[in-house]
């Protein structure tokens, strides 16, 4: 999940300026701009006219690359989830790290990922819900089950080594997703409550430290 | 949150049968039926014709009691959140319980609450988002800030007594909401992934035990 650890503000900047349609390809620019709009608006939807305005690209290109808006959203889910599965698998495969160090790094990466893609869980829910069974099954097979398997190793290795308490990896997967998702996914609501925006680097860093600390203390064997 | 600890299946049954419009009043029946429909459908929306069919009440009563669908949803949020704030406040005020026992009971109650009202967080987000500033401020003032204050005491008392590690109560509030919400709020999606429904008493009990165990181990001072 190293990609998610970069400063997420770069993506929030106008993608055309931060890359240009020649540099990364119009398809990538459309995805990056969709991501930035949903991140800033705290929404899992997009207006094609705003996308066109922000990206500087004709909205006919959405039809060309993605077929329609649903195709665009699916491509964004694929982009984000594939990166996550890749980096979690790479972390699990590392031979030179202890289970404790791996889990610590993974928890921090989860916070950084949801800071960068605060819409991700809601996008996943929406697409699974709106899709036919075949597409829902594709999403489950490509992203959800691989992540659950990775958790089976990430947590299971530590439990078997006696470093972690006997935690159920599948239940722990839900714990981590909830912990990482909730803080950033409801920021427009939280702003009413607390008066500040949680989608800042300062809050990300505070919440990351809090979460790593709490969850590691919760899972380490005494 | 004692009310939420009852078996949630009673609410999922046809409310007219489980109370009757004479017993609890048509207004309560409409709210209970709305709650049951959103719980079963894993949605934060309702069709008034389904509500009428399920409750056995004419949908003109929605207009009479709530003005419109938005008013019905707001009344449901008020019903559920008021019960939560009341029971958290009652827990905080107990003189004969240690901070550790209070927090343990609170965590268990959170799981039970989201098992019973899995739509609650999404309903809150939707209503704050769709409301004008005055209504959003009412919701924040009546429910969100009281809960945050209660956390300040619930967690703060334990930190000051040296029983808890120095955890930030506000960040911990987000942790708990995420942990409790995520497991039940995405069950129709998870069914694709794992093949089972998380909204069963068996999963509730397993997830409750897992969560109490993990979070208490994470927060208790060594």
GROMACS .gro file of C-alpha atoms in nm:
model
  444
    1UNK     CA    1   0.000   0.000   0.000
    2UNK     CA    2   0.305   0.220  -0.047
    3UNK     CA    3   0.135   0.419  -0.320
    4UNK     CA    4  -0.123   0.526  -0.067
    5UNK     CA    5   0.144   0.657   0.164
    6UNK     CA    6   0.236   0.948  -0.055
    7UNK     CA    7   0.091   1.280   0.030
    8UNK     CA    8  -0.269   1.258  -0.082
    9UNK     CA    9  -0.291   1.629  -0.155
   10UNK     CA   10  -0.114   1.586  -0.486
   11UNK     CA   11  -0.414   1.396  -0.612
   12UNK     CA   12  -0.649   1.664  -0.491
   13UNK     CA   13  -0.476   1.919  -0.711
   14UNK     CA   14  -0.604   1.965  -1.065
   15UNK     CA   15  -0.482   1.648  -1.237
   16UNK     CA   16  -0.436   1.818  -1.571
   17UNK     CA   17  -0.182   2.049  -1.409
   18UNK     CA   18  -0.022   1.768  -1.209
   19UNK     CA   19   0.048   1.541  -1.502
   20UNK     CA   20  -0.120   1.648  -1.820
   21UNK     CA   21  -0.324   1.433  -2.049
   22UNK     CA   22  -0.019   1.360  -2.262
   23UNK     CA   23   0.190   1.243  -1.969
   24UNK     CA   24  -0.042   0.990  -1.810
   25UNK     CA   25  -0.307   0.936  -2.072
   26UNK     CA   26  -0.657   1.077  -2.077
   27UNK     CA   27  -0.797   0.761  -1.917
   28UNK     CA   28  -0.577   0.803  -1.610
   29UNK     CA   29  -0.658   1.172  -1.590
   30UNK     CA   30  -1.031   1.096  -1.590
   31UNK     CA   31  -0.985   0.843  -1.309
   32UNK     CA   32  -0.763   1.072  -1.103
   33UNK     CA   33  -1.007   1.361  -1.143
   34UNK     CA   34  -1.306   1.142  -1.050
   35UNK     CA   35  -1.115   1.029  -0.742
   36UNK     CA   36  -1.030   1.387  -0.644
   37UNK     CA   37  -1.389   1.508  -0.689
   38UNK     CA   38  -1.535   1.227  -0.477
   39UNK     CA   39  -1.266   1.273  -0.212
   40UNK     CA   40  -1.328   1.647  -0.180
   41UNK     CA   41  -1.706   1.622  -0.199
   42UNK     CA   42  -1.732   1.328   0.043
   43UNK     CA   43  -1.962   1.165  -0.208
   44UNK     CA   44  -1.971   0.846  -0.411
   45UNK     CA   45  -2.106   1.006  -0.723
   46UNK     CA   46  -1.991   1.246  -0.987
   47UNK     CA   47  -2.140   1.478  -1.245
   48UNK     CA   48  -1.989   1.429  -1.587
   49UNK     CA   49  -1.996   1.802  -1.652
   50UNK     CA   50  -1.789   1.869  -1.340
   51UNK     CA   51  -1.550   1.593  -1.444
   52UNK     CA   52  -1.514   1.753  -1.786
   53UNK     CA   53  -1.459   2.097  -1.637
   54UNK     CA   54  -1.204   1.979  -1.379
   55UNK     CA   55  -1.011   1.747  -1.609
   56UNK     CA   56  -1.016   1.974  -1.912
   57UNK     CA   57  -1.125   1.672  -2.114
   58UNK     CA   58  -1.438   1.629  -2.325
   59UNK     CA   59  -1.693   1.413  -2.147
   60UNK     CA   60  -1.731   1.207  -2.467
   61UNK     CA   61  -1.403   1.048  -2.356
   62UNK     CA   62  -1.589   0.889  -2.063
   63UNK     CA   63  -1.805   0.706  -2.314
   64UNK     CA   64  -1.498   0.615  -2.518
   65UNK     CA   65  -1.292   0.475  -2.230
   66UNK     CA   66  -1.557   0.351  -1.986
   67UNK     CA   67  -1.886   0.317  -2.175
   68UNK     CA   68  -2.080   0.515  -1.916
   69UNK     CA   69  -2.060   0.654  -1.565
   70UNK     CA   70  -2.103   0.310  -1.407
   71UNK     CA   71  -1.804   0.190  -1.611
   72UNK     CA   72  -1.600   0.487  -1.490
   73UNK     CA   73  -1.682   0.410  -1.127
   74UNK     CA   74  -1.596   0.042  -1.177
   75UNK     CA   75  -1.263   0.136  -1.334
   76UNK     CA   76  -1.186   0.359  -1.035
   77UNK     CA   77  -1.267   0.077  -0.794
   78UNK     CA   78  -1.042  -0.152  -0.996
   79UNK     CA   79  -0.759   0.102  -0.993
   80UNK     CA   80  -0.773   0.158  -0.618
   81UNK     CA   81  -0.846  -0.199  -0.506
   82UNK     CA   82  -0.584  -0.359  -0.732
   83UNK     CA   83  -0.318  -0.132  -0.579
   84UNK     CA   84  -0.428  -0.230  -0.229
   85UNK     CA   85  -0.434  -0.605  -0.295
   86UNK     CA   86  -0.090  -0.582  -0.461
   87UNK     CA   87   0.072  -0.404  -0.171
   88UNK     CA   88  -0.092  -0.620   0.098
   89UNK     CA   89   0.025  -0.932  -0.087
   90UNK     CA   90   0.376  -0.786  -0.113
   91UNK     CA   91   0.378  -0.714   0.259
   92UNK     CA   92   0.261  -1.066   0.346
   93UNK     CA   93   0.533  -1.214   0.122
   94UNK     CA   94   0.821  -1.028   0.288
   95UNK     CA   95   1.060  -1.279   0.448
   96UNK     CA   96   1.262  -1.033   0.649
   97UNK     CA   97   0.985  -0.881   0.862
   98UNK     CA   98   0.828  -1.011   1.182
   99UNK     CA   99   0.448  -1.055   1.197
  100UNK     CA  100   0.439  -0.766   1.443
  101UNK     CA  101   0.628  -0.530   1.212
  102UNK     CA  102   0.411  -0.632   0.916
  103UNK     CA  103   0.087  -0.572   1.101
  104UNK     CA  104   0.207  -0.240   1.236
  105UNK     CA  105   0.293  -0.126   0.886
  106UNK     CA  106  -0.036  -0.256   0.748
  107UNK     CA  107  -0.248  -0.069   1.002
  108UNK     CA  108  -0.066   0.256   0.922
  109UNK     CA  109  -0.111   0.192   0.549
  110UNK     CA  110  -0.486   0.135   0.596
  111UNK     CA  111  -0.524   0.477   0.753
  112UNK     CA  112  -0.322   0.636   0.472
  113UNK     CA  113  -0.526   0.453   0.209
  114UNK     CA  114  -0.860   0.572   0.343
  115UNK     CA  115  -0.718   0.922   0.383
  116UNK     CA  116  -0.639   0.917   0.014
  117UNK     CA  117  -0.952   0.728  -0.098
  118UNK     CA  118  -1.215   0.809   0.167
  119UNK     CA  119  -1.490   0.704  -0.074
  120UNK     CA  120  -1.350   0.355  -0.127
  121UNK     CA  121  -1.571   0.149   0.100
  122UNK     CA  122  -1.889   0.328  -0.008
  123UNK     CA  123  -1.789   0.287  -0.372
  124UNK     CA  124  -1.741  -0.085  -0.315
  125UNK     CA  125  -2.082  -0.115  -0.147
  126UNK     CA  126  -2.252   0.081  -0.422
  127UNK     CA  127  -2.100  -0.117  -0.705
  128UNK     CA  128  -2.168  -0.455  -0.550
  129UNK     CA  129  -2.524  -0.348  -0.479
  130UNK     CA  130  -2.591  -0.202  -0.825
  131UNK     CA  131  -2.420  -0.483  -1.017
  132UNK     CA  132  -2.558  -0.809  -1.142
  133UNK     CA  133  -2.445  -1.128  -0.971
  134UNK     CA  134  -2.161  -1.192  -1.216
  135UNK     CA  135  -2.003  -0.851  -1.158
  136UNK     CA  136  -2.051  -0.871  -0.781
  137UNK     CA  137  -1.883  -1.210  -0.791
  138UNK     CA  138  -1.594  -1.067  -0.996
  139UNK     CA  139  -1.537  -0.794  -0.735
  140UNK     CA  140  -1.555  -1.044  -0.450
  141UNK     CA  141  -1.319  -1.288  -0.623
  142UNK     CA  142  -1.067  -1.027  -0.734
  143UNK     CA  143  -1.048  -0.806  -0.426
  144UNK     CA  144  -1.245  -0.919  -0.123
  145UNK     CA  145  -1.138  -1.282  -0.100
  146UNK     CA  146  -0.769  -1.207  -0.172
  147UNK     CA  147  -0.775  -0.951   0.111
  148UNK     CA  148  -0.939  -1.199   0.345
  149UNK     CA  149  -0.676  -1.460   0.253
  150UNK     CA  150  -0.399  -1.208   0.314
  151UNK     CA  151  -0.546  -1.136   0.658
  152UNK     CA  152  -0.549  -1.508   0.725
  153UNK     CA  153  -0.172  -1.505   0.681
  154UNK     CA  154  -0.092  -1.163   0.823
  155UNK     CA  155  -0.275  -1.232   1.149
  156UNK     CA  156  -0.255  -1.612   1.142
  157UNK     CA  157   0.128  -1.614   1.124
  158UNK     CA  158   0.147  -1.400   1.436
  159UNK     CA  159  -0.107  -1.612   1.622
  160UNK     CA  160   0.082  -1.932   1.537
  161UNK     CA  161   0.412  -1.773   1.641
  162UNK     CA  162   0.254  -1.682   1.975
  163UNK     CA  163   0.321  -1.310   1.916
  164UNK     CA  164  -0.047  -1.230   1.875
  165UNK     CA  165  -0.331  -1.335   2.097
  166UNK     CA  166  -0.568  -1.586   1.932
  167UNK     CA  167  -0.761  -1.338   1.718
  168UNK     CA  168  -0.994  -1.447   1.438
  169UNK     CA  169  -0.836  -1.302   1.118
  170UNK     CA  170  -1.171  -1.267   0.942
  171UNK     CA  171  -1.330  -1.072   1.225
  172UNK     CA  172  -1.013  -0.865   1.251
  173UNK     CA  173  -1.050  -0.775   0.883
  174UNK     CA  174  -1.386  -0.612   0.961
  175UNK     CA  175  -1.237  -0.435   1.259
  176UNK     CA  176  -0.960  -0.281   1.050
  177UNK     CA  177  -1.186  -0.177   0.763
  178UNK     CA  178  -1.428  -0.012   1.004
  179UNK     CA  179  -1.157   0.166   1.198
  180UNK     CA  180  -0.985   0.295   0.885
  181UNK     CA  181  -1.298   0.387   0.694
  182UNK     CA  182  -1.506   0.567   0.949
  183UNK     CA  183  -1.276   0.852   1.038
  184UNK     CA  184  -1.244   0.998   0.692
  185UNK     CA  185  -1.567   0.884   0.530
  186UNK     CA  186  -1.795   1.103   0.735
  187UNK     CA  187  -1.593   1.420   0.750
  188UNK     CA  188  -1.857   1.658   0.617
  189UNK     CA  189  -2.084   1.537   0.894
  190UNK     CA  190  -1.812   1.552   1.155
  191UNK     CA  191  -1.737   1.908   1.061
  192UNK     CA  192  -2.078   2.003   1.198
  193UNK     CA  193  -1.995   1.825   1.518
  194UNK     CA  194  -1.638   1.920   1.589
  195UNK     CA  195  -1.588   2.225   1.375
  196UNK     CA  196  -1.282   2.082   1.202
  197UNK     CA  197  -1.218   1.881   0.887
  198UNK     CA  198  -1.068   1.537   0.951
  199UNK     CA  199  -0.925   1.516   0.600
  200UNK     CA  200  -0.601   1.696   0.683
  201UNK     CA  201  -0.252   1.560   0.719
  202UNK     CA  202  -0.244   1.659   1.083
  203UNK     CA  203  -0.559   1.457   1.167
  204UNK     CA  204  -0.444   1.169   0.951
  205UNK     CA  205  -0.118   1.153   1.146
  206UNK     CA  206  -0.293   1.176   1.483
  207UNK     CA  207  -0.549   0.913   1.393
  208UNK     CA  208  -0.282   0.685   1.246
  209UNK     CA  209  -0.075   0.699   1.566
  210UNK     CA  210  -0.386   0.643   1.780
  211UNK     CA  211  -0.499   0.345   1.571
  212UNK     CA  212  -0.163   0.169   1.542
  213UNK     CA  213  -0.116   0.211   1.916
  214UNK     CA  214  -0.463   0.088   2.017
  215UNK     CA  215  -0.486  -0.208   1.779
  216UNK     CA  216  -0.131  -0.332   1.834
  217UNK     CA  217  -0.183  -0.317   2.211
  218UNK     CA  218  -0.508  -0.507   2.157
  219UNK     CA  219  -0.357  -0.786   1.953
  220UNK     CA  220  -0.009  -0.846   2.100
  221UNK     CA  221   0.023  -1.137   2.339
  222UNK     CA  222   0.119  -1.025   2.688
  223UNK     CA  223  -2.816   0.125   2.549
  224UNK     CA  224  -3.006  -0.145   2.731
  225UNK     CA  225  -3.298  -0.119   2.491
  226UNK     CA  226  -3.065  -0.221   2.213
  227UNK     CA  227  -2.962  -0.533   2.397
  228UNK     CA  228  -3.290  -0.708   2.349
  229UNK     CA  229  -3.312  -0.959   2.075
  230UNK     CA  230  -3.331  -0.754   1.758
  231UNK     CA  231  -3.532  -1.014   1.574
  232UNK     CA  232  -3.851  -0.905   1.744
  233UNK     CA  233  -3.833  -0.579   1.558
  234UNK     CA  234  -3.778  -0.753   1.228
  235UNK     CA  235  -4.109  -0.933   1.265
  236UNK     CA  236  -4.422  -0.767   1.131
  237UNK     CA  237  -4.472  -0.480   1.376
  238UNK     CA  238  -4.850  -0.488   1.347
  239UNK     CA  239  -4.844  -0.843   1.477
  240UNK     CA  240  -4.587  -0.767   1.744
  241UNK     CA  241  -4.771  -0.479   1.904
  242UNK     CA  242  -5.069  -0.362   1.709
  243UNK     CA  243  -5.153  -0.010   1.614
  244UNK     CA  244  -5.377   0.026   1.918
  245UNK     CA  245  -5.106  -0.087   2.157
  246UNK     CA  246  -4.820   0.134   2.051
  247UNK     CA  247  -4.988   0.394   1.836
  248UNK     CA  248  -4.976   0.421   1.458
  249UNK     CA  249  -4.682   0.661   1.476
  250UNK     CA  250  -4.468   0.406   1.660
  251UNK     CA  251  -4.575   0.129   1.425
  252UNK     CA  252  -4.470   0.336   1.123
  253UNK     CA  253  -4.128   0.400   1.280
  254UNK     CA  254  -4.078   0.037   1.380
  255UNK     CA  255  -4.176  -0.083   1.034
  256UNK     CA  256  -3.946   0.169   0.865
  257UNK     CA  257  -3.664   0.050   1.089
  258UNK     CA  258  -3.733  -0.316   1.008
  259UNK     CA  259  -3.747  -0.253   0.633
  260UNK     CA  260  -3.418  -0.062   0.628
  261UNK     CA  261  -3.254  -0.320   0.851
  262UNK     CA  262  -3.357  -0.612   0.634
  263UNK     CA  263  -3.287  -0.437   0.304
  264UNK     CA  264  -2.949  -0.296   0.414
  265UNK     CA  265  -3.064   0.037   0.276
  266UNK     CA  266  -3.121   0.389   0.404
  267UNK     CA  267  -3.435   0.450   0.210
  268UNK     CA  268  -3.790   0.326   0.205
  269UNK     CA  269  -4.082   0.310  -0.034
  270UNK     CA  270  -4.400   0.442   0.118
  271UNK     CA  271  -4.604   0.171  -0.054
  272UNK     CA  272  -4.390  -0.102   0.107
  273UNK     CA  273  -4.427   0.074   0.440
  274UNK     CA  274  -4.803   0.081   0.398
  275UNK     CA  275  -4.814  -0.285   0.297
  276UNK     CA  276  -4.590  -0.402   0.580
  277UNK     CA  277  -4.745  -0.190   0.853
  278UNK     CA  278  -5.102  -0.236   0.743
  279UNK     CA  279  -5.146   0.139   0.777
  280UNK     CA  280  -5.253   0.388   0.513
  281UNK     CA  281  -4.957   0.585   0.383
  282UNK     CA  282  -5.155   0.907   0.433
  283UNK     CA  283  -5.062   0.858   0.799
  284UNK     CA  284  -4.700   0.932   0.706
  285UNK     CA  285  -4.807   1.274   0.591
  286UNK     CA  286  -5.019   1.317   0.902
  287UNK     CA  287  -4.749   1.224   1.154
  288UNK     CA  288  -4.427   1.321   0.974
  289UNK     CA  289  -4.516   1.559   0.691
  290UNK     CA  290  -4.320   1.360   0.434
  291UNK     CA  291  -4.061   1.085   0.396
  292UNK     CA  292  -3.779   1.310   0.511
  293UNK     CA  293  -3.976   1.381   0.827
  294UNK     CA  294  -4.026   1.008   0.881
  295UNK     CA  295  -3.653   0.942   0.849
  296UNK     CA  296  -3.570   1.228   1.086
  297UNK     CA  297  -3.818   1.092   1.340
  298UNK     CA  298  -3.653   0.749   1.315
  299UNK     CA  299  -3.308   0.902   1.372
  300UNK     CA  300  -3.448   1.089   1.671
  301UNK     CA  301  -3.604   0.772   1.812
  302UNK     CA  302  -3.283   0.567   1.782
  303UNK     CA  303  -3.029   0.833   1.876
  304UNK     CA  304  -3.223   0.961   2.177
  305UNK     CA  305  -3.229   0.607   2.318
  306UNK     CA  306  -2.854   0.575   2.267
  307UNK     CA  307  -2.766   0.910   2.426
  308UNK     CA  308  -2.994   0.831   2.722
  309UNK     CA  309  -2.836   0.495   2.792
  310UNK     CA  310  -2.477   0.616   2.746
  311UNK     CA  311  -2.546   0.904   2.985
  312UNK     CA  312  -2.700   0.661   3.234
  313UNK     CA  313  -2.393   0.438   3.211
  314UNK     CA  314  -2.154   0.728   3.264
  315UNK     CA  315  -2.354   0.843   3.568
  316UNK     CA  316  -2.337   0.508   3.748
  317UNK     CA  317  -2.146   0.547   4.073
  318UNK     CA  318  -2.103   0.180   4.151
  319UNK     CA  319  -1.913   0.071   3.839
  320UNK     CA  320  -1.543   0.095   3.758
  321UNK     CA  321  -1.433   0.272   3.437
  322UNK     CA  322  -1.324  -0.066   3.306
  323UNK     CA  323  -1.663  -0.229   3.367
  324UNK     CA  324  -1.842   0.069   3.214
  325UNK     CA  325  -1.635   0.065   2.899
  326UNK     CA  326  -1.668  -0.310   2.863
  327UNK     CA  327  -2.045  -0.281   2.885
  328UNK     CA  328  -2.049   0.013   2.645
  329UNK     CA  329  -1.850  -0.169   2.375
  330UNK     CA  330  -2.085  -0.468   2.394
  331UNK     CA  331  -2.385  -0.234   2.377
  332UNK     CA  332  -2.244  -0.062   2.066
  333UNK     CA  333  -2.229  -0.393   1.883
  334UNK     CA  334  -2.583  -0.476   1.990
  335UNK     CA  335  -2.707  -0.134   1.883
  336UNK     CA  336  -2.565  -0.159   1.533
  337UNK     CA  337  -2.692  -0.513   1.507
  338UNK     CA  338  -3.038  -0.378   1.576
  339UNK     CA  339  -3.003  -0.053   1.376
  340UNK     CA  340  -2.742  -0.132   1.109
  341UNK     CA  341  -2.862   0.166   0.905
  342UNK     CA  342  -2.803   0.416   1.183
  343UNK     CA  343  -2.473   0.567   1.078
  344UNK     CA  344  -2.575   0.596   0.714
  345UNK     CA  345  -2.906   0.751   0.817
  346UNK     CA  346  -2.719   1.007   1.024
  347UNK     CA  347  -2.484   1.090   0.733
  348UNK     CA  348  -2.774   1.120   0.492
  349UNK     CA  349  -2.983   1.345   0.712
  350UNK     CA  350  -2.696   1.576   0.799
  351UNK     CA  351  -2.600   1.597   0.434
  352UNK     CA  352  -2.954   1.659   0.305
  353UNK     CA  353  -3.051   1.902   0.579
  354UNK     CA  354  -3.007   2.275   0.598
  355UNK     CA  355  -2.753   2.414   0.843
  356UNK     CA  356  -3.006   2.464   1.121
  357UNK     CA  357  -3.122   2.100   1.112
  358UNK     CA  358  -2.765   1.968   1.085
  359UNK     CA  359  -2.676   2.182   1.385
  360UNK     CA  360  -2.976   2.045   1.576
  361UNK     CA  361  -2.861   1.687   1.514
  362UNK     CA  362  -2.503   1.769   1.613
  363UNK     CA  363  -2.612   1.951   1.927
  364UNK     CA  364  -2.865   1.692   2.036
  365UNK     CA  365  -2.678   1.369   1.961
  366UNK     CA  366  -2.321   1.403   1.839
  367UNK     CA  367  -2.181   1.646   2.096
  368UNK     CA  368  -2.352   1.472   2.392
  369UNK     CA  369  -2.196   1.143   2.279
  370UNK     CA  370  -1.856   1.303   2.245
  371UNK     CA  371  -1.890   1.454   2.593
  372UNK     CA  372  -1.992   1.114   2.731
  373UNK     CA  373  -1.680   0.961   2.574
  374UNK     CA  374  -1.473   1.234   2.735
  375UNK     CA  375  -1.594   1.106   3.071
  376UNK     CA  376  -1.616   0.734   2.995
  377UNK     CA  377  -1.259   0.718   2.867
  378UNK     CA  378  -1.120   1.020   3.052
  379UNK     CA  379  -1.216   0.881   3.396
  380UNK     CA  380  -1.023   0.563   3.323
  381UNK     CA  381  -0.720   0.750   3.194
  382UNK     CA  382  -0.712   0.974   3.501
  383UNK     CA  383  -0.747   0.671   3.729
  384UNK     CA  384  -0.451   0.511   3.553
  385UNK     CA  385  -0.662   0.210   3.449
  386UNK     CA  386  -0.655   0.306   3.080
  387UNK     CA  387  -0.356   0.403   2.874
  388UNK     CA  388  -0.358   0.773   2.771
  389UNK     CA  389  -0.607   0.741   2.486
  390UNK     CA  390  -0.768   1.044   2.320
  391UNK     CA  391  -1.143   1.006   2.394
  392UNK     CA  392  -1.245   1.186   2.074
  393UNK     CA  393  -1.034   0.964   1.850
  394UNK     CA  394  -1.158   0.663   2.043
  395UNK     CA  395  -1.515   0.766   1.964
  396UNK     CA  396  -1.438   0.732   1.592
  397UNK     CA  397  -1.272   0.398   1.653
  398UNK     CA  398  -1.577   0.259   1.831
  399UNK     CA  399  -1.828   0.389   1.577
  400UNK     CA  400  -1.626   0.243   1.290
  401UNK     CA  401  -1.578  -0.092   1.459
  402UNK     CA  402  -1.945  -0.126   1.550
  403UNK     CA  403  -2.088   0.007   1.227
  404UNK     CA  404  -1.885  -0.170   0.965
  405UNK     CA  405  -1.964  -0.529   1.047
  406UNK     CA  406  -2.339  -0.506   1.007
  407UNK     CA  407  -2.373  -0.215   0.765
  408UNK     CA  408  -2.227  -0.395   0.466
  409UNK     CA  409  -2.378  -0.735   0.507
  410UNK     CA  410  -2.536  -0.767   0.163
  411UNK     CA  411  -2.192  -0.704   0.017
  412UNK     CA  412  -2.020  -0.938   0.258
  413UNK     CA  413  -2.261  -1.211   0.167
  414UNK     CA  414  -2.103  -1.216  -0.177
  415UNK     CA  415  -1.764  -1.246  -0.020
  416UNK     CA  416  -1.810  -1.493   0.257
  417UNK     CA  417  -2.135  -1.663   0.166
  418UNK     CA  418  -2.298  -1.589   0.501
  419UNK     CA  419  -2.513  -1.314   0.643
  420UNK     CA  420  -2.354  -1.124   0.930
  421UNK     CA  421  -2.690  -1.009   1.063
  422UNK     CA  422  -2.753  -1.317   1.274
  423UNK     CA  423  -2.740  -1.358   1.649
  424UNK     CA  424  -2.451  -1.603   1.617
  425UNK     CA  425  -2.233  -1.355   1.426
  426UNK     CA  426  -2.339  -1.072   1.652
  427UNK     CA  427  -2.225  -1.271   1.955
  428UNK     CA  428  -1.895  -1.370   1.795
  429UNK     CA  429  -1.820  -1.018   1.678
  430UNK     CA  430  -1.919  -0.874   2.016
  431UNK     CA  431  -1.680  -1.106   2.200
  432UNK     CA  432  -1.402  -1.033   1.949
  433UNK     CA  433  -1.449  -0.657   1.976
  434UNK     CA  434  -1.476  -0.634   2.354
  435UNK     CA  435  -1.166  -0.850   2.383
  436UNK     CA  436  -0.956  -0.660   2.128
  437UNK     CA  437  -1.051  -0.308   2.233
  438UNK     CA  438  -1.025  -0.370   2.609
  439UNK     CA  439  -0.681  -0.527   2.560
  440UNK     CA  440  -0.589  -0.223   2.353
  441UNK     CA  441  -0.694   0.033   2.608
  442UNK     CA  442  -0.612  -0.118   2.947
  443UNK     CA  443  -0.290  -0.001   3.109
  444UNK     CA  444  -0.044  -0.284   3.153
   0.00000   0.00000   0.00000
